[in-house]
PDB file of C-alpha atoms and ligand atoms in Angstrom:
ATOM      1  CA  UNK A   1     102.915 -73.215-110.826  1.00  0.00           C
ATOM      2  CA  UNK A   2     101.949 -76.881-109.144  1.00  0.00           C
ATOM      3  CA  UNK A   3      97.703 -77.831-108.793  1.00  0.00           C
ATOM      4  CA  UNK A   4      95.868 -80.175-106.957  1.00  0.00           C
ATOM      5  CA  UNK A   5      93.218 -81.930-108.874  1.00  0.00           C
ATOM      6  CA  UNK A   6      90.427 -84.122-107.132  1.00  0.00           C
ATOM      7  CA  UNK A   7      87.456 -86.233-108.023  1.00  0.00           C
ATOM      8  CA  UNK A   8      84.752 -86.418-106.363  1.00  0.00           C
ATOM      9  CA  UNK A   9      85.310 -82.977-104.378  1.00  0.00           C
ATOM     10  CA  UNK A  10      81.871 -81.643-104.223  1.00  0.00           C
ATOM     11  CA  UNK A  11      80.806 -83.723-101.307  1.00  0.00           C
ATOM     12  CA  UNK A  12      81.968 -85.775 -98.327  1.00  0.00           C
ATOM     13  CA  UNK A  13      85.513 -86.922 -98.142  1.00  0.00           C
ATOM     14  CA  UNK A  14      86.580 -85.364-101.244  1.00  0.00           C
ATOM     15  CA  UNK A  15      85.439 -81.412 -99.941  1.00  0.00           C
ATOM     16  CA  UNK A  16      87.260 -82.255 -96.879  1.00  0.00           C
ATOM     17  CA  UNK A  17      90.463 -83.318 -99.569  1.00  0.00           C
ATOM     18  CA  UNK A  18      89.992 -80.231-101.419  1.00  0.00           C
ATOM     19  CA  UNK A  19      89.333 -77.552 -98.303  1.00  0.00           C
ATOM     20  CA  UNK A  20      92.947 -79.473 -96.922  1.00  0.00           C
ATOM     21  CA  UNK A  21      95.199 -79.287 -99.872  1.00  0.00           C
ATOM     22  CA  UNK A  22      94.048 -75.076-100.755  1.00  0.00           C
ATOM     23  CA  UNK A  23      95.306 -75.214 -96.993  1.00  0.00           C
ATOM     24  CA  UNK A  24      98.500 -76.597 -98.205  1.00  0.00           C
ATOM     25  CA  UNK A  25      98.965 -73.700-100.756  1.00  0.00           C
ATOM     26  CA  UNK A  26      98.133 -75.666-103.433  1.00  0.00           C
ATOM     27  CA  UNK A  27      95.309 -74.218-106.242  1.00  0.00           C
ATOM     28  CA  UNK A  28      92.712 -77.416-105.870  1.00  0.00           C
ATOM     29  CA  UNK A  29      90.140 -77.828-109.086  1.00  0.00           C
ATOM     30  CA  UNK A  30      87.492 -79.296-108.017  1.00  0.00           C
ATOM     31  CA  UNK A  31      86.013 -82.422-110.020  1.00  0.00           C
ATOM     32  CA  UNK A  32      82.435 -84.055-109.708  1.00  0.00           C
ATOM     33  CA  UNK A  33      79.896 -85.627-111.969  1.00  0.00           C
ATOM     34  CA  UNK A  34      76.591 -83.382-111.247  1.00  0.00           C
ATOM     35  CA  UNK A  35      76.347 -81.820-108.033  1.00  0.00           C
ATOM     36  CA  UNK A  36      77.173 -78.490-108.944  1.00  0.00           C
ATOM     37  CA  UNK A  37      75.541 -76.987-105.889  1.00  0.00           C
ATOM     38  CA  UNK A  38      77.769 -78.770-103.188  1.00  0.00           C
ATOM     39  CA  UNK A  39      80.403 -78.114-105.237  1.00  0.00           C
ATOM     40  CA  UNK A  40      80.341 -74.292-105.079  1.00  0.00           C
ATOM     41  CA  UNK A  41      79.957 -74.736-101.449  1.00  0.00           C
ATOM     42  CA  UNK A  42      83.732 -76.253-101.705  1.00  0.00           C
ATOM     43  CA  UNK A  43      84.535 -73.264-104.011  1.00  0.00           C
ATOM     44  CA  UNK A  44      82.774 -71.080-101.695  1.00  0.00           C
ATOM     45  CA  UNK A  45      84.882 -72.167 -98.825  1.00  0.00           C
ATOM     46  CA  UNK A  46      88.394 -73.033-100.024  1.00  0.00           C
ATOM     47  CA  UNK A  47      87.770 -69.019-100.866  1.00  0.00           C
ATOM     48  CA  UNK A  48      86.547 -67.575 -98.300  1.00  0.00           C
ATOM     49  CA  UNK A  49      89.833 -69.777 -96.180  1.00  0.00           C
ATOM     50  CA  UNK A  50      91.971 -67.609 -98.903  1.00  0.00           C
ATOM     51  CA  UNK A  51      92.310 -70.749-100.911  1.00  0.00           C
ATOM     52  CA  UNK A  52      92.596 -70.749-105.128  1.00  0.00           C
ATOM     53  CA  UNK A  53      89.368 -73.410-106.523  1.00  0.00           C
ATOM     54  CA  UNK A  54      88.119 -73.859-109.797  1.00  0.00           C
ATOM     55  CA  UNK A  55      85.179 -76.101-110.763  1.00  0.00           C
ATOM     56  CA  UNK A  56      86.275 -79.098-113.087  1.00  0.00           C
ATOM     57  CA  UNK A  57      82.969 -81.105-113.312  1.00  0.00           C
ATOM     58  CA  UNK A  58      83.271 -84.389-115.830  1.00  0.00           C
ATOM     59  CA  UNK A  59      82.396 -88.396-115.421  1.00  0.00           C
ATOM     60  CA  UNK A  60      85.429 -89.919-114.522  1.00  0.00           C
ATOM     61  CA  UNK A  61      84.251 -93.633-115.697  1.00  0.00           C
ATOM     62  CA  UNK A  62      83.867 -91.760-119.607  1.00  0.00           C
ATOM     63  CA  UNK A  63      87.909 -91.828-120.865  1.00  0.00           C
ATOM     64  CA  UNK A  64      87.328 -89.352-123.662  1.00  0.00           C
ATOM     65  CA  UNK A  65      85.611 -86.516-122.010  1.00  0.00           C
ATOM     66  CA  UNK A  66      88.018 -86.782-119.368  1.00  0.00           C
ATOM     67  CA  UNK A  67      90.885 -86.819-121.731  1.00  0.00           C
ATOM     68  CA  UNK A  68      89.067 -83.527-123.692  1.00  0.00           C
ATOM     69  CA  UNK A  69      88.958 -81.534-120.230  1.00  0.00           C
ATOM     70  CA  UNK A  70      92.381 -81.879-118.693  1.00  0.00           C
ATOM     71  CA  UNK A  71      94.240 -81.386-122.396  1.00  0.00           C
ATOM     72  CA  UNK A  72      91.848 -77.663-122.661  1.00  0.00           C
ATOM     73  CA  UNK A  73      92.740 -76.478-119.116  1.00  0.00           C
ATOM     74  CA  UNK A  74      96.194 -77.325-120.329  1.00  0.00           C
ATOM     75  CA  UNK A  75      96.174 -75.548-123.198  1.00  0.00           C
ATOM     76  CA  UNK A  76      94.276 -72.535-121.228  1.00  0.00           C
ATOM     77  CA  UNK A  77      97.379 -72.988-118.041  1.00  0.00           C
ATOM     78  CA  UNK A  78     100.587 -73.723-120.007  1.00  0.00           C
ATOM     79  CA  UNK A  79     102.304 -72.364-117.296  1.00  0.00           C
ATOM     80  CA  UNK A  80     100.711 -74.378-114.776  1.00  0.00           C
ATOM     81  CA  UNK A  81     100.612 -78.374-114.577  1.00  0.00           C
ATOM     82  CA  UNK A  82      98.962 -80.587-111.935  1.00  0.00           C
ATOM     83  CA  UNK A  83     101.408 -82.044-109.330  1.00  0.00           C
ATOM     84  CA  UNK A  84      98.936 -84.116-106.974  1.00  0.00           C
ATOM     85  CA  UNK A  85      95.810 -85.847-108.568  1.00  0.00           C
ATOM     86  CA  UNK A  86      93.378 -87.472-105.450  1.00  0.00           C
ATOM     87  CA  UNK A  87      91.557 -90.408-107.149  1.00  0.00           C
ATOM     88  CA  UNK A  88      88.445 -89.885-104.302  1.00  0.00           C
ATOM     89  CA  UNK A  89      85.248 -90.465-106.526  1.00  0.00           C
ATOM     90  CA  UNK A  90      83.361 -93.369-106.238  1.00  0.00           C
ATOM     91  CA  UNK A  91      79.640 -94.702-105.815  1.00  0.00           C
ATOM     92  CA  UNK A  92      77.654 -98.116-104.250  1.00  0.00           C
ATOM     93  CA  UNK A  93      75.111-100.030-105.422  1.00  0.00           C
ATOM     94  CA  UNK A  94      74.938-102.671-103.573  1.00  0.00           C
ATOM     95  CA  UNK A  95      73.538-106.188-103.846  1.00  0.00           C
ATOM     96  CA  UNK A  96      74.381-109.496-103.150  1.00  0.00           C
ATOM     97  CA  UNK A  97      75.620-111.482-105.717  1.00  0.00           C
ATOM     98  CA  UNK A  98      72.790-113.628-107.271  1.00  0.00           C
ATOM     99  CA  UNK A  99      70.512-110.429-107.558  1.00  0.00           C
ATOM    100  CA  UNK A 100      73.517-108.455-108.848  1.00  0.00           C
ATOM    101  CA  UNK A 101      73.072-106.663-112.349  1.00  0.00           C
ATOM    102  CA  UNK A 102      75.049-106.439-115.015  1.00  0.00           C
ATOM    103  CA  UNK A 103      74.593-101.886-114.395  1.00  0.00           C
ATOM    104  CA  UNK A 104      75.247-102.304-111.204  1.00  0.00           C
ATOM    105  CA  UNK A 105      78.167-103.803-111.547  1.00  0.00           C
ATOM    106  CA  UNK A 106      79.507-101.719-115.170  1.00  0.00           C
ATOM    107  CA  UNK A 107      78.655 -98.839-112.941  1.00  0.00           C
ATOM    108  CA  UNK A 108      80.646 -99.424-109.850  1.00  0.00           C
ATOM    109  CA  UNK A 109      83.826-100.668-111.925  1.00  0.00           C
ATOM    110  CA  UNK A 110      83.648 -97.890-114.151  1.00  0.00           C
ATOM    111  CA  UNK A 111      83.871 -95.147-111.555  1.00  0.00           C
ATOM    112  CA  UNK A 112      86.385 -96.358-109.332  1.00  0.00           C
ATOM    113  CA  UNK A 113      88.211 -98.363-111.281  1.00  0.00           C
ATOM    114  CA  UNK A 114      88.249 -97.052-115.060  1.00  0.00           C
ATOM    115  CA  UNK A 115      87.581 -93.662-113.780  1.00  0.00           C
ATOM    116  CA  UNK A 116      91.388 -93.888-112.134  1.00  0.00           C
ATOM    117  CA  UNK A 117      92.904 -95.002-115.634  1.00  0.00           C
ATOM    118  CA  UNK A 118      91.755 -92.358-117.740  1.00  0.00           C
ATOM    119  CA  UNK A 119      92.431 -90.046-116.048  1.00  0.00           C
ATOM    120  CA  UNK A 120      95.860 -91.309-113.975  1.00  0.00           C
ATOM    121  CA  UNK A 121      97.186 -92.367-117.519  1.00  0.00           C
ATOM    122  CA  UNK A 122      96.088 -88.349-118.279  1.00  0.00           C
ATOM    123  CA  UNK A 123      97.663 -86.526-116.172  1.00  0.00           C
ATOM    124  CA  UNK A 124     100.710 -88.915-115.265  1.00  0.00           C
ATOM    125  CA  UNK A 125     103.122 -87.660-117.838  1.00  0.00           C
ATOM    126  CA  UNK A 126     103.521 -83.787-116.926  1.00  0.00           C
ATOM    127  CA  UNK A 127     104.299 -85.526-112.999  1.00  0.00           C
ATOM    128  CA  UNK A 128     106.860 -87.898-115.232  1.00  0.00           C
ATOM    129  CA  UNK A 129     108.292 -85.049-117.078  1.00  0.00           C
ATOM    130  CA  UNK A 130     108.545 -82.486-114.136  1.00  0.00           C
ATOM    131  CA  UNK A 131     109.532 -84.656-112.006  1.00  0.00           C
ATOM    132  CA  UNK A 132     107.927 -85.216-108.981  1.00  0.00           C
ATOM    133  CA  UNK A 133     104.369 -85.634-108.389  1.00  0.00           C
ATOM    134  CA  UNK A 134     101.383 -87.403-105.971  1.00  0.00           C
ATOM    135  CA  UNK A 135      98.000 -90.276-106.702  1.00  0.00           C
ATOM    136  CA  UNK A 136      96.177 -90.900-104.090  1.00  0.00           C
ATOM    137  CA  UNK A 137      94.253 -93.233-104.328  1.00  0.00           C
ATOM    138  CA  UNK A 138      90.759 -93.975-102.019  1.00  0.00           C
ATOM    139  CA  UNK A 139      90.099 -97.220-101.558  1.00  0.00           C
ATOM    140  CA  UNK A 140      88.309 -98.824 -98.952  1.00  0.00           C
ATOM    141  CA  UNK A 141      88.290-101.566 -96.235  1.00  0.00           C
ATOM    142  CA  UNK A 142      85.927-103.294 -98.534  1.00  0.00           C
ATOM    143  CA  UNK A 143      89.244-103.536-101.186  1.00  0.00           C
ATOM    144  CA  UNK A 144      91.188-105.327 -98.201  1.00  0.00           C
ATOM    145  CA  UNK A 145      88.002-107.162 -95.879  1.00  0.00           C
ATOM    146  CA  UNK A 146      85.318-108.037 -98.644  1.00  0.00           C
ATOM    147  CA  UNK A 147      81.960-107.359 -97.390  1.00  0.00           C
ATOM    148  CA  UNK A 148      78.752-108.970 -98.298  1.00  0.00           C
ATOM    149  CA  UNK A 149      76.900-107.367-100.742  1.00  0.00           C
ATOM    150  CA  UNK A 150      79.800-105.099-102.277  1.00  0.00           C
ATOM    151  CA  UNK A 151      80.847-107.541-104.700  1.00  0.00           C
ATOM    152  CA  UNK A 152      80.929-105.046-107.065  1.00  0.00           C
ATOM    153  CA  UNK A 153      82.660-102.174-104.954  1.00  0.00           C
ATOM    154  CA  UNK A 154      85.058-104.685-103.204  1.00  0.00           C
ATOM    155  CA  UNK A 155      86.598-105.973-106.328  1.00  0.00           C
ATOM    156  CA  UNK A 156      86.848-102.149-107.898  1.00  0.00           C
ATOM    157  CA  UNK A 157      88.669-101.628-104.584  1.00  0.00           C
ATOM    158  CA  UNK A 158      90.968-104.475-104.910  1.00  0.00           C
ATOM    159  CA  UNK A 159      91.694-103.741-108.226  1.00  0.00           C
ATOM    160  CA  UNK A 160      92.731 -99.888-107.665  1.00  0.00           C
ATOM    161  CA  UNK A 161      95.044-101.193-104.813  1.00  0.00           C
ATOM    162  CA  UNK A 162      96.521-103.566-107.266  1.00  0.00           C
ATOM    163  CA  UNK A 163      96.853-101.617-110.292  1.00  0.00           C
ATOM    164  CA  UNK A 164      98.290 -98.629-107.705  1.00  0.00           C
ATOM    165  CA  UNK A 165     101.242-100.924-106.201  1.00  0.00           C
ATOM    166  CA  UNK A 166     102.384-101.407-110.212  1.00  0.00           C
ATOM    167  CA  UNK A 167     101.540 -98.204-111.079  1.00  0.00           C
ATOM    168  CA  UNK A 168     104.035 -97.312-108.039  1.00  0.00           C
ATOM    169  CA  UNK A 169     107.026 -99.310-109.062  1.00  0.00           C
ATOM    170  CA  UNK A 170     106.605 -98.092-112.576  1.00  0.00           C
ATOM    171  CA  UNK A 171     107.211 -94.348-111.435  1.00  0.00           C
ATOM    172  CA  UNK A 172     108.935 -94.501-108.764  1.00  0.00           C
ATOM    173  CA  UNK A 173     112.506 -93.444-110.331  1.00  0.00           C
ATOM    174  CA  UNK A 174     110.859 -89.939-111.262  1.00  0.00           C
ATOM    175  CA  UNK A 175     109.928 -88.731-107.991  1.00  0.00           C
ATOM    176  CA  UNK A 176     106.491 -89.569-108.197  1.00  0.00           C
ATOM    177  CA  UNK A 177     104.401 -91.699-105.719  1.00  0.00           C
ATOM    178  CA  UNK A 178     101.664 -93.824-105.649  1.00  0.00           C
ATOM    179  CA  UNK A 179      99.634 -94.374-102.077  1.00  0.00           C
ATOM    180  CA  UNK A 180      96.337 -95.822-101.558  1.00  0.00           C
ATOM    181  CA  UNK A 181      94.072 -94.437 -98.267  1.00  0.00           C
ATOM    182  CA  UNK A 182      92.248 -97.763 -97.834  1.00  0.00           C
ATOM    183  CA  UNK A 183      88.666 -95.681 -95.304  1.00  0.00           C
ATOM    184  CA  UNK A 184      86.216 -98.013 -92.931  1.00  0.00           C
ATOM    185  CA  UNK A 185      83.146 -96.205 -91.827  1.00  0.00           C
ATOM    186  CA  UNK A 186      83.495 -92.130 -92.175  1.00  0.00           C
ATOM    187  CA  UNK A 187      80.488 -90.218 -91.944  1.00  0.00           C
ATOM    188  CA  UNK A 188      78.894 -88.561 -95.562  1.00  0.00           C
ATOM    189  CA  UNK A 189      76.304 -89.048 -97.625  1.00  0.00           C
ATOM    190  CA  UNK A 190      77.711 -92.580 -98.738  1.00  0.00           C
ATOM    191  CA  UNK A 191      77.623 -94.231 -95.110  1.00  0.00           C
ATOM    192  CA  UNK A 192      74.027 -91.845 -94.900  1.00  0.00           C
ATOM    193  CA  UNK A 193      71.460 -94.739 -95.588  1.00  0.00           C
ATOM    194  CA  UNK A 194      73.798 -97.405 -92.767  1.00  0.00           C
ATOM    195  CA  UNK A 195      72.702 -98.305 -89.207  1.00  0.00           C
ATOM    196  CA  UNK A 196      75.858 -95.923 -87.647  1.00  0.00           C
ATOM    197  CA  UNK A 197      73.891 -96.643 -83.834  1.00  0.00           C
ATOM    198  CA  UNK A 198      75.221-100.607 -84.718  1.00  0.00           C
ATOM    199  CA  UNK A 199      78.003-100.772 -86.940  1.00  0.00           C
ATOM    200  CA  UNK A 200      79.727 -98.075 -84.946  1.00  0.00           C
ATOM    201  CA  UNK A 201      79.504-101.046 -82.225  1.00  0.00           C
ATOM    202  CA  UNK A 202      81.908-103.227 -84.679  1.00  0.00           C
ATOM    203  CA  UNK A 203      84.298-100.361 -84.704  1.00  0.00           C
ATOM    204  CA  UNK A 204      87.206-100.758 -81.325  1.00  0.00           C
ATOM    205  CA  UNK A 205      87.659 -96.475 -81.607  1.00  0.00           C
ATOM    206  CA  UNK A 206      83.368 -96.966 -80.724  1.00  0.00           C
ATOM    207  CA  UNK A 207      82.444 -94.181 -83.858  1.00  0.00           C
ATOM    208  CA  UNK A 208      82.416 -93.616 -87.484  1.00  0.00           C
ATOM    209  CA  UNK A 209      85.182 -91.565 -88.723  1.00  0.00           C
ATOM    210  CA  UNK A 210      84.921 -88.076 -90.005  1.00  0.00           C
ATOM    211  CA  UNK A 211      86.141 -86.794 -93.470  1.00  0.00           C
ATOM    212  CA  UNK A 212      88.616 -84.651 -91.996  1.00  0.00           C
ATOM    213  CA  UNK A 213      90.548 -87.239 -90.019  1.00  0.00           C
ATOM    214  CA  UNK A 214      90.237 -89.003 -93.721  1.00  0.00           C
ATOM    215  CA  UNK A 215      92.156 -85.565 -95.432  1.00  0.00           C
ATOM    216  CA  UNK A 216      94.795 -84.803 -92.974  1.00  0.00           C
ATOM    217  CA  UNK A 217      95.989 -88.320 -93.687  1.00  0.00           C
ATOM    218  CA  UNK A 218      96.080 -87.934 -97.539  1.00  0.00           C
ATOM    219  CA  UNK A 219      97.772 -84.162 -97.045  1.00  0.00           C
ATOM    220  CA  UNK A 220     100.154 -86.213 -95.707  1.00  0.00           C
ATOM    221  CA  UNK A 221     100.754 -87.947 -98.919  1.00  0.00           C
ATOM    222  CA  UNK A 222     100.711 -85.370-100.852  1.00  0.00           C
ATOM    223  CA  UNK A 223     103.340 -83.225 -98.819  1.00  0.00           C
ATOM    224  CA  UNK A 224     107.514 -83.583 -99.410  1.00  0.00           C
ATOM    225  CA  UNK A 225     107.279 -85.452 -95.521  1.00  0.00           C
ATOM    226  CA  UNK A 226     106.262 -88.283 -97.088  1.00  0.00           C
ATOM    227  CA  UNK A 227     108.346 -88.399-100.319  1.00  0.00           C
ATOM    228  CA  UNK A 228     109.885 -91.897 -99.612  1.00  0.00           C
ATOM    229  CA  UNK A 229     106.153 -93.685 -99.200  1.00  0.00           C
ATOM    230  CA  UNK A 230     104.957 -95.392-102.370  1.00  0.00           C
ATOM    231  CA  UNK A 231     102.710 -98.762-103.037  1.00  0.00           C
ATOM    232  CA  UNK A 232     101.581 -98.171 -99.715  1.00  0.00           C
ATOM    233  CA  UNK A 233      98.054 -99.042 -98.406  1.00  0.00           C
ATOM    234  CA  UNK A 234      97.052 -97.413 -95.169  1.00  0.00           C
ATOM    235  CA  UNK A 235      94.119 -97.814 -93.371  1.00  0.00           C
ATOM    236  CA  UNK A 236      92.184 -95.421 -91.347  1.00  0.00           C
ATOM    237  CA  UNK A 237      89.343 -97.170 -90.039  1.00  0.00           C
ATOM    238  CA  UNK A 238      88.973 -96.672 -85.952  1.00  0.00           C
ATOM    239  CA  UNK A 239      90.859-100.280 -85.660  1.00  0.00           C
ATOM    240  CA  UNK A 240      88.191-102.057 -87.665  1.00  0.00           C
ATOM    241  CA  UNK A 241      91.386-104.560 -89.747  1.00  0.00           C
ATOM    242  CA  UNK A 242      90.381-108.001 -90.666  1.00  0.00           C
TER     243      UNK A 242
HETATM  244  P1  NAP B   1      79.788 -89.414-101.584  1.00  0.00           P
HETATM  245  O1  NAP B   1      79.751 -88.816 -99.881  1.00  0.00           O
HETATM  246  O2  NAP B   1      78.792 -89.703-101.769  1.00  0.00           O
HETATM  247  O3  NAP B   1      80.746 -88.493-102.293  1.00  0.00           O
HETATM  248  C1  NAP B   1      80.762 -88.996-103.899  1.00  0.00           C
HETATM  249  C2  NAP B   1      81.547 -87.810-104.523  1.00  0.00           C
HETATM  250  O4  NAP B   1      82.114 -88.135-105.818  1.00  0.00           O
HETATM  251  C3  NAP B   1      80.716 -86.577-104.942  1.00  0.00           C
HETATM  252  O5  NAP B   1      81.914 -85.362-104.895  1.00  0.00           O
HETATM  253  C4  NAP B   1      80.634 -86.959-106.315  1.00  0.00           C
HETATM  254  O6  NAP B   1      80.052 -85.952-107.387  1.00  0.00           O
HETATM  255  C5  NAP B   1      81.814 -88.390-106.941  1.00  0.00           C
HETATM  256  N1  NAP B   1      81.077 -89.092-108.004  1.00  0.00           N
HETATM  257  C6  NAP B   1      80.281 -89.592-107.812  1.00  0.00           C
HETATM  258  N2  NAP B   1      80.186 -89.872-109.479  1.00  0.00           N
HETATM  259  C7  NAP B   1      81.446 -89.869-110.211  1.00  0.00           C
HETATM  260  C8  NAP B   1      81.657 -89.479-111.141  1.00  0.00           C
HETATM  261  N3  NAP B   1      81.346 -90.806-112.191  1.00  0.00           N
HETATM  262  N4  NAP B   1      82.325 -88.925-112.104  1.00  0.00           N
HETATM  263  C9  NAP B   1      82.840 -87.862-111.388  1.00  0.00           C
HETATM  264  N5  NAP B   1      82.083 -87.931-109.461  1.00  0.00           N
HETATM  265  C10 NAP B   1      81.874 -88.568-109.294  1.00  0.00           C
HETATM  266  O7  NAP B   1      81.096 -90.598-100.755  1.00  0.00           O
HETATM  267  P2  NAP B   1      82.348 -90.233-100.256  1.00  0.00           P
HETATM  268  O8  NAP B   1      81.547 -91.037 -98.519  1.00  0.00           O
HETATM  269  O9  NAP B   1      82.571 -88.743 -99.130  1.00  0.00           O
HETATM  270  O10 NAP B   1      82.756 -91.338-100.218  1.00  0.00           O
HETATM  271  C11 NAP B   1      84.586 -90.621-100.982  1.00  0.00           C
HETATM  272  C12 NAP B   1      84.817 -91.920-101.615  1.00  0.00           C
HETATM  273  O11 NAP B   1      85.834 -93.226-100.300  1.00  0.00           O
HETATM  274  C13 NAP B   1      84.774 -93.154-102.596  1.00  0.00           C
HETATM  275  O12 NAP B   1      85.768 -93.724-103.665  1.00  0.00           O
HETATM  276  C14 NAP B   1      84.481 -94.138-101.633  1.00  0.00           C
HETATM  277  O13 NAP B   1      84.281 -95.395-101.872  1.00  0.00           O
HETATM  278  C15 NAP B   1      85.483 -94.000-100.945  1.00  0.00           C
HETATM  279  N6  NAP B   1      85.045 -94.968 -98.949  1.00  0.00           N
HETATM  280  C16 NAP B   1      84.167 -93.818 -98.631  1.00  0.00           C
HETATM  281  C17 NAP B   1      83.718 -94.304 -97.232  1.00  0.00           C
HETATM  282  C18 NAP B   1      82.666 -94.001 -96.277  1.00  0.00           C
HETATM  283  O14 NAP B   1      82.178 -94.629 -95.337  1.00  0.00           O
HETATM  284  N7  NAP B   1      81.919 -92.858 -97.094  1.00  0.00           N
HETATM  285  C19 NAP B   1      84.789 -95.768 -96.757  1.00  0.00           C
HETATM  286  C20 NAP B   1      85.745 -95.942 -97.540  1.00  0.00           C
HETATM  287  C21 NAP B   1      85.820 -95.780 -98.750  1.00  0.00           C
HETATM  288  P3  NAP B   1      78.636 -85.727-107.130  1.00  0.00           P
HETATM  289  O15 NAP B   1      78.513 -84.794-106.025  1.00  0.00           O
HETATM  290  O16 NAP B   1      78.483 -84.460-108.462  1.00  0.00           O
HETATM  291  O17 NAP B   1      77.248 -86.528-107.319  1.00  0.00           O
END
């Protein structure tokens, strides 16, 4: 059976993606870092709707642990494989560059960029062997446009876009697609400290987006209908382009 693995599936956009993929009939592996209560709530919602879900906690920035946990899962599930990988886990540690600490720089890149590399390299093998797969990476408007106070975050998301395009070419002949979703302002814990009333005036649609709206796009990219789309970056930002 084909499974979907969503990193950062405990909250926000990741939770909405888990729920949507479960509605499509995929059993979902819900990854998270530390918020077990939120991850259990995602699982509960999926199961309440008749879906299947498992919790698979690890820090995506820790490549060795990620590798060990995926290997363990594969040994325990020899008849199943991960066919859909959504690299959604991400953090913001904003600061202007002159004040940015090494830790703020490295933590953001480790989570978004290195996390994508460690996990995708590991999970891709099964997709290539089975000759079908979907890798969907959650970048950001910040990785396309660049945002002040986010040199770390913009760097991580821009690199994620570049790497996704290269990987898409490497694996296309095996029917594995690699695409990027680049959200603008979406309501979630990540944006709850932002002045929404001020910022929404910048958005042509006049509001922040919903996690569900991002999840619908991810669900399409995860489906068979998107087979001819790969190496693409799809913005979902209410018209707030560069
Ligand atoms: P969020 O509400 O802050 O949730 C972040 C999720 O990532 C949580 O599930 C968290 O797990 C997980 N996570 C963080 N670090 C992790 C790590 N090292 N290992 C595993 N999981 C980790 O964020 P969100 O707004 O839903 O954002 C989801 C993605 O969309 C991120 O990549 C973000 O950069 C991107 N994005 C968001 C917006 C926006 O406006 N919200 C816009 C553009 C792009 P725990 O619950 O365990 O902490």
